Each structure stands twice: as structure tokens, then as C-alpha cells.
PDB file of C-alpha atoms and ligand atoms in Angstrom:
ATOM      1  CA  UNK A   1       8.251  11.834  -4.257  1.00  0.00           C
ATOM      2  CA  UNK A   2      10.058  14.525  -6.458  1.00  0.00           C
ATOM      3  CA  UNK A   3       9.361  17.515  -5.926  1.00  0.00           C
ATOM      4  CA  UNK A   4       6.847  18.911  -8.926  1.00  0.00           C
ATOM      5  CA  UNK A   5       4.440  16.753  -7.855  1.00  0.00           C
ATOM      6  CA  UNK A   6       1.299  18.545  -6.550  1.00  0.00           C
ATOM      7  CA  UNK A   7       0.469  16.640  -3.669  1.00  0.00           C
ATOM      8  CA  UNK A   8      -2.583  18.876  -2.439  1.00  0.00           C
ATOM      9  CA  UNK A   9      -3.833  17.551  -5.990  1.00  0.00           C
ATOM     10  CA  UNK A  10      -2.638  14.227  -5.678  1.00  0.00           C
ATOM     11  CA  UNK A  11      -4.134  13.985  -2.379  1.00  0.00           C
ATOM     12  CA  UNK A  12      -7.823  15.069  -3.918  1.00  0.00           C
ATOM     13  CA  UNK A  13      -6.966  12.392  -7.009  1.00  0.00           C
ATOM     14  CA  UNK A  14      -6.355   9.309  -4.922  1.00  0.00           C
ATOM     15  CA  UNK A  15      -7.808   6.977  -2.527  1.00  0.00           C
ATOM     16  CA  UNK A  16      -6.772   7.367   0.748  1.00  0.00           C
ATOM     17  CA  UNK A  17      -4.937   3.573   0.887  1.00  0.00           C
ATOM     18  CA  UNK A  18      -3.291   5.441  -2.680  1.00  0.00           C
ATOM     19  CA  UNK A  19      -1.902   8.805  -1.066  1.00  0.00           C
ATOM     20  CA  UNK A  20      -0.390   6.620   1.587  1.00  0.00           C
ATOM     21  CA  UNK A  21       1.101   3.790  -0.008  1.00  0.00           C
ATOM     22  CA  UNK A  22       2.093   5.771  -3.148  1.00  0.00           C
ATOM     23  CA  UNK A  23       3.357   8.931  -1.860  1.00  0.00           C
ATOM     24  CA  UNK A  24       3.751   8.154   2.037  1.00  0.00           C
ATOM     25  CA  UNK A  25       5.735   5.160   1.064  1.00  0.00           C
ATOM     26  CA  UNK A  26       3.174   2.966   3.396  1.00  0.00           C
ATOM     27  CA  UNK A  27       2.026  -0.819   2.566  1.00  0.00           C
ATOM     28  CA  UNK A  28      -1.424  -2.112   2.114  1.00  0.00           C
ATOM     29  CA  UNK A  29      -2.885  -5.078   4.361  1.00  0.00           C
ATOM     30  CA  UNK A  30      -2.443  -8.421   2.046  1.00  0.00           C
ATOM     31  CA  UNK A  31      -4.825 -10.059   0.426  1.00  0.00           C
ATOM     32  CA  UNK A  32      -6.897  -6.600   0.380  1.00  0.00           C
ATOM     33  CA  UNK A  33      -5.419  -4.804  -2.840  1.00  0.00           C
ATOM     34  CA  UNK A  34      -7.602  -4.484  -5.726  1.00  0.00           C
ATOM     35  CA  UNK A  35      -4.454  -6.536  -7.980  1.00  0.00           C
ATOM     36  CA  UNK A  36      -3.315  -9.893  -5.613  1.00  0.00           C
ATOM     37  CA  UNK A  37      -5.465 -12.126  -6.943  1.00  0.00           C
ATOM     38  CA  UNK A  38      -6.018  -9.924 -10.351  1.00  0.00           C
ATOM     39  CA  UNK A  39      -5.715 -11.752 -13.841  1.00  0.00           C
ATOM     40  CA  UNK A  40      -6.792  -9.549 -16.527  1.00  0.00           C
ATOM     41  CA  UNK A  41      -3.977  -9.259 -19.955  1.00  0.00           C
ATOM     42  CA  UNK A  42      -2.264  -5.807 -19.993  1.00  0.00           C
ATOM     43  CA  UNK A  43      -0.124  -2.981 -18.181  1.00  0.00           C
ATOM     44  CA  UNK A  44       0.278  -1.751 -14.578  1.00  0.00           C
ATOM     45  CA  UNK A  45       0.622   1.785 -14.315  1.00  0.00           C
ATOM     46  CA  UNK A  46       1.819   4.015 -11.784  1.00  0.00           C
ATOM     47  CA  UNK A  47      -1.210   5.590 -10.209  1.00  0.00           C
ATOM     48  CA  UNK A  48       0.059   8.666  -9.423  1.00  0.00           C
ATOM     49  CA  UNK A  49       1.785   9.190 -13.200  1.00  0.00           C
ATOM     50  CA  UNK A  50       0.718   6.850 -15.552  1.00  0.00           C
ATOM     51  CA  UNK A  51       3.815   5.466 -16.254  1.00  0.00           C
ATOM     52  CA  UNK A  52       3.947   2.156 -17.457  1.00  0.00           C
ATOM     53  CA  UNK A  53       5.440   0.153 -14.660  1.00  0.00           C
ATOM     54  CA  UNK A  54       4.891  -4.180 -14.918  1.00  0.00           C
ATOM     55  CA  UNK A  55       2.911  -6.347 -17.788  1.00  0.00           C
ATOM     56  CA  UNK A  56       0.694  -8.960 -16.725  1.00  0.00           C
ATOM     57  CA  UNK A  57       2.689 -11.091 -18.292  1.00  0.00           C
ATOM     58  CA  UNK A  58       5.474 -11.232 -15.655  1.00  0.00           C
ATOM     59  CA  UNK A  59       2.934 -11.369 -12.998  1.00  0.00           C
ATOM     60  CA  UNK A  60       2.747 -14.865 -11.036  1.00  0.00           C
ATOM     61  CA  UNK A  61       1.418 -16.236  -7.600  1.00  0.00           C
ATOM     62  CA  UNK A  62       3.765 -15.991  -4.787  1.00  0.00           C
ATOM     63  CA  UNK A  63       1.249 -16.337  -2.291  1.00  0.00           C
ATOM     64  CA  UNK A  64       2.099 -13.165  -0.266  1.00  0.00           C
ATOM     65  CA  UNK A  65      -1.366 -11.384  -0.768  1.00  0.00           C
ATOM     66  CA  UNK A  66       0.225  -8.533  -2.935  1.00  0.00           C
ATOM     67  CA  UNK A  67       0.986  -8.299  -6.686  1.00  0.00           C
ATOM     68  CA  UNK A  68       4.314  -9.905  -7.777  1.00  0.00           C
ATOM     69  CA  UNK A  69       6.061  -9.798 -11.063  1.00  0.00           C
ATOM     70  CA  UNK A  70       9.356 -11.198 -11.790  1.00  0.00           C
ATOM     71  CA  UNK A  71      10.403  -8.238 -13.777  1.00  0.00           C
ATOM     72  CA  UNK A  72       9.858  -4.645 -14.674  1.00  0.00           C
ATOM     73  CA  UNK A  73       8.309  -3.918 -17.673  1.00  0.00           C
ATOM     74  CA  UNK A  74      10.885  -2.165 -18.909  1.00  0.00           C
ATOM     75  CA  UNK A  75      14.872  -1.411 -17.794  1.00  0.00           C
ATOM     76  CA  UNK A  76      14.643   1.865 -15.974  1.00  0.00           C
ATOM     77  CA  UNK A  77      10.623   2.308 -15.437  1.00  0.00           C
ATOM     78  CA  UNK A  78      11.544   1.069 -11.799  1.00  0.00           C
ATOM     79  CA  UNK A  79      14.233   2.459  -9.407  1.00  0.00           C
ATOM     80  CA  UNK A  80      15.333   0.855  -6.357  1.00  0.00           C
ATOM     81  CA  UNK A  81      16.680   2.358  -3.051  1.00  0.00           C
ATOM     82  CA  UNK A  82      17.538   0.547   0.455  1.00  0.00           C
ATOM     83  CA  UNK A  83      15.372   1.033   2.820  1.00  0.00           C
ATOM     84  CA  UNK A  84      16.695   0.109   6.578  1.00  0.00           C
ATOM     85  CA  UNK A  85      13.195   1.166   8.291  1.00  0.00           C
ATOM     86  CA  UNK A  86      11.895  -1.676  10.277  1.00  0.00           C
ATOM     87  CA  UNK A  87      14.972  -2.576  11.249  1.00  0.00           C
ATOM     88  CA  UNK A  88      15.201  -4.837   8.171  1.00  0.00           C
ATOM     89  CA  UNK A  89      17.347  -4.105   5.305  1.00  0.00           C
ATOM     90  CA  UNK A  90      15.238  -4.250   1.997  1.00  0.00           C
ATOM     91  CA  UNK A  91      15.159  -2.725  -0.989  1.00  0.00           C
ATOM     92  CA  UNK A  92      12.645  -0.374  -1.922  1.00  0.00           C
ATOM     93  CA  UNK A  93      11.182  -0.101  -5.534  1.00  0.00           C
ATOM     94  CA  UNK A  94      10.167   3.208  -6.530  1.00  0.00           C
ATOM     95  CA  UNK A  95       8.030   4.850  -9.838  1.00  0.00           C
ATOM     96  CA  UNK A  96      11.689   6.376 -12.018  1.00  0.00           C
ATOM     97  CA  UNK A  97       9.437   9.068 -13.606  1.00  0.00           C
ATOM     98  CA  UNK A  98       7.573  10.339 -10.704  1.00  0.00           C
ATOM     99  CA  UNK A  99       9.116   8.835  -7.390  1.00  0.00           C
ATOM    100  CA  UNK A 100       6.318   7.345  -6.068  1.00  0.00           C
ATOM    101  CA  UNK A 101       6.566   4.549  -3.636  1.00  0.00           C
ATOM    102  CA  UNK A 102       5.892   0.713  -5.199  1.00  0.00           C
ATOM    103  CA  UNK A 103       6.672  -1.520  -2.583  1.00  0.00           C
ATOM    104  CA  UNK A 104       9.905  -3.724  -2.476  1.00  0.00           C
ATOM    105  CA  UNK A 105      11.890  -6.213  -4.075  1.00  0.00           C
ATOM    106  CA  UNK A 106      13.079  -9.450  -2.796  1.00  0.00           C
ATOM    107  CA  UNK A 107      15.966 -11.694  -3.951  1.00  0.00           C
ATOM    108  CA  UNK A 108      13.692 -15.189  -4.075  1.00  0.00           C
ATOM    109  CA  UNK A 109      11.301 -14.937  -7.181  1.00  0.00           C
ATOM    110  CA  UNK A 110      11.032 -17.468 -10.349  1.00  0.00           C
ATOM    111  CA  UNK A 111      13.284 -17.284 -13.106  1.00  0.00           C
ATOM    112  CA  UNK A 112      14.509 -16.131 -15.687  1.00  0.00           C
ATOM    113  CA  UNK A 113      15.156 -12.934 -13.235  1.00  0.00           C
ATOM    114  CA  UNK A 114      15.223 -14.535  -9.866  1.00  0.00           C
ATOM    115  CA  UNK A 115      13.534 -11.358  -8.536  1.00  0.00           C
ATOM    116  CA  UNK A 116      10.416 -10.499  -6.677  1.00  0.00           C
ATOM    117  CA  UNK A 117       8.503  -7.223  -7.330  1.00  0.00           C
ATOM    118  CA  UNK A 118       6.049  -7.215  -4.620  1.00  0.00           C
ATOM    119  CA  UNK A 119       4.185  -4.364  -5.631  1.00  0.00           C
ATOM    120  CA  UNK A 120       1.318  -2.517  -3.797  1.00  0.00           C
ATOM    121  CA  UNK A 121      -2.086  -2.694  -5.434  1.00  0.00           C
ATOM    122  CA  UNK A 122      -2.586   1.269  -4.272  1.00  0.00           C
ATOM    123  CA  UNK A 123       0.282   2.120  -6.155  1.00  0.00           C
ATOM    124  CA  UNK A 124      -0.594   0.618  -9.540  1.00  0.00           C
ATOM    125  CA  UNK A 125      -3.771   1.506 -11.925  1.00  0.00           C
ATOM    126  CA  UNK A 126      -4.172  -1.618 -14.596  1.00  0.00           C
ATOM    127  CA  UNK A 127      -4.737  -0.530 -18.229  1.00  0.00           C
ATOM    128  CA  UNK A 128      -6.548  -3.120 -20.120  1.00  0.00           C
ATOM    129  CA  UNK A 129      -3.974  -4.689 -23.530  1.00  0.00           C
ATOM    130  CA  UNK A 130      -5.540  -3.110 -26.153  1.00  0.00           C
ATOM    131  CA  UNK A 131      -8.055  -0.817 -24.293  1.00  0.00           C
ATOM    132  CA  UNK A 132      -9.145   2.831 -24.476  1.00  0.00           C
ATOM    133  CA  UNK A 133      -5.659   3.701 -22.574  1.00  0.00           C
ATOM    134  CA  UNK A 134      -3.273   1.571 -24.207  1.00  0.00           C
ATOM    135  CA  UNK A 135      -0.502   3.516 -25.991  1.00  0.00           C
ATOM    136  CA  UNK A 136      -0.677   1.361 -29.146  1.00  0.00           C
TER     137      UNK A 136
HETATM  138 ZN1   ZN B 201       4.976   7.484 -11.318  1.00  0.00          ZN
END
């Protein structure tokens, strides 16, 4: 997380399953995230700064019990890091505005990008297309 970030406030904002996936950098059970098996037309946010993070329309099924886009929903809304904890080497996909923890990427998702954003449901909030939110 960077470092302006309130966390004592953070910590009285989210969820519990939030705080620690988004800003412990832990991972939610699959198949229990509010967004797996979500369909609705619009924007995933970062829950911990609003920033606009994947559309709905890059979202597909990979059958791993979390969210998964094929692409970000914008170049630069989502950073990546390696992450060697597990003894696995991954790479971790990160909130660029705020820092907080996503999930990770993986190298076998559809095309056109190939990728796999397999996101955390905890670490998104999804803003209806068109709805009281949306920055039209
Ligand atoms: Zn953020």
C-alpha cells in the first residue's frame, strides 16, 4: 500500500475479507467472492480508491472461482510486481493509484491479450454502466 493511505480508516471502511485481501495482499477462498460468478454491464473499481480498474466487458469464465478479465481497463490502471512468496514465481497485480493488492496475473487467458487477471472479489467494488457512480 503507499503510504498516505489511512489504514486505521481503511480498516473501519472495509470488510474484513477487504482489509486483508486489499491491503494485506491475502486471497479469498474461490467460488466465495461476491464477483466469480457476477454478470452485471459496467466497471470494477478498486475498493479501497475507486479507481477504475477492469470493464465487464473483458470479464470471461475461466473456471477458477475468482473474477478474470483478459485485460485492464485501461494501460496503467494496473501495476504488476513478482511475487516469489509461496515458493512460486507469479506476478502480482496491484491498484497503480493506490497500491492496493488485486490478485495476480497468469500467462494462459483468451485472446486478443493472452492474459489472465485473476482478480479478488474483496478487492474490487462494481459500479453499475450508467449508474449513480458512473463517471459519464
Ligand atoms: Zn486503488
Amino acid at each position: 500500500m503507499k503510504t498516505d493511505i489511512d489504514q486505521e480508516r481503511l480498516r473501519q471502511r472495509l470488510t474484513p475479507i477487504q482489509y486483508q485481501t486489499a491491503v494485506e495482499g491475502g486471497t479469498e477462498r474461490a467460488f466465495t467472492g461476491e464477483y466469480w460468478d457476477h454478470h452485471g454491464d459496467g466497471t470494477y473499481r478498486c475498493v479501497v480508491c475507486q479507481a477504475p480498474l477492469f470493464d465487464s466487458t473483458t470479464k470471461y469464465e475461466s473456471g477458477s472461482g475468482w473474477p478474470s478479465f483478459y485485460d485492464a481497463v485501461e494501460q496503467g490502471r494496473v501495476e504488476t510486481r513478482e511475487d516469489r512468496s509461496l515458493f512460486m514465481s507469479r506476478t502480482e497485480i496491484l491498484c497503480a493509484n493506490c497500491g492496493a493488492h488485486l490478485g495476480h496475473v497468469f500467462p494462459d487467458g483468451p485472446r486478443p491479450t493472452g492474459l489472465r487477471y485473476c482478480v479478488n472479489s474483496a478487492s474490487l467494488d462494481f459500479a453499475e454502466r450508467g449508474g449513480e457512480d458512473s463517471p459519464t
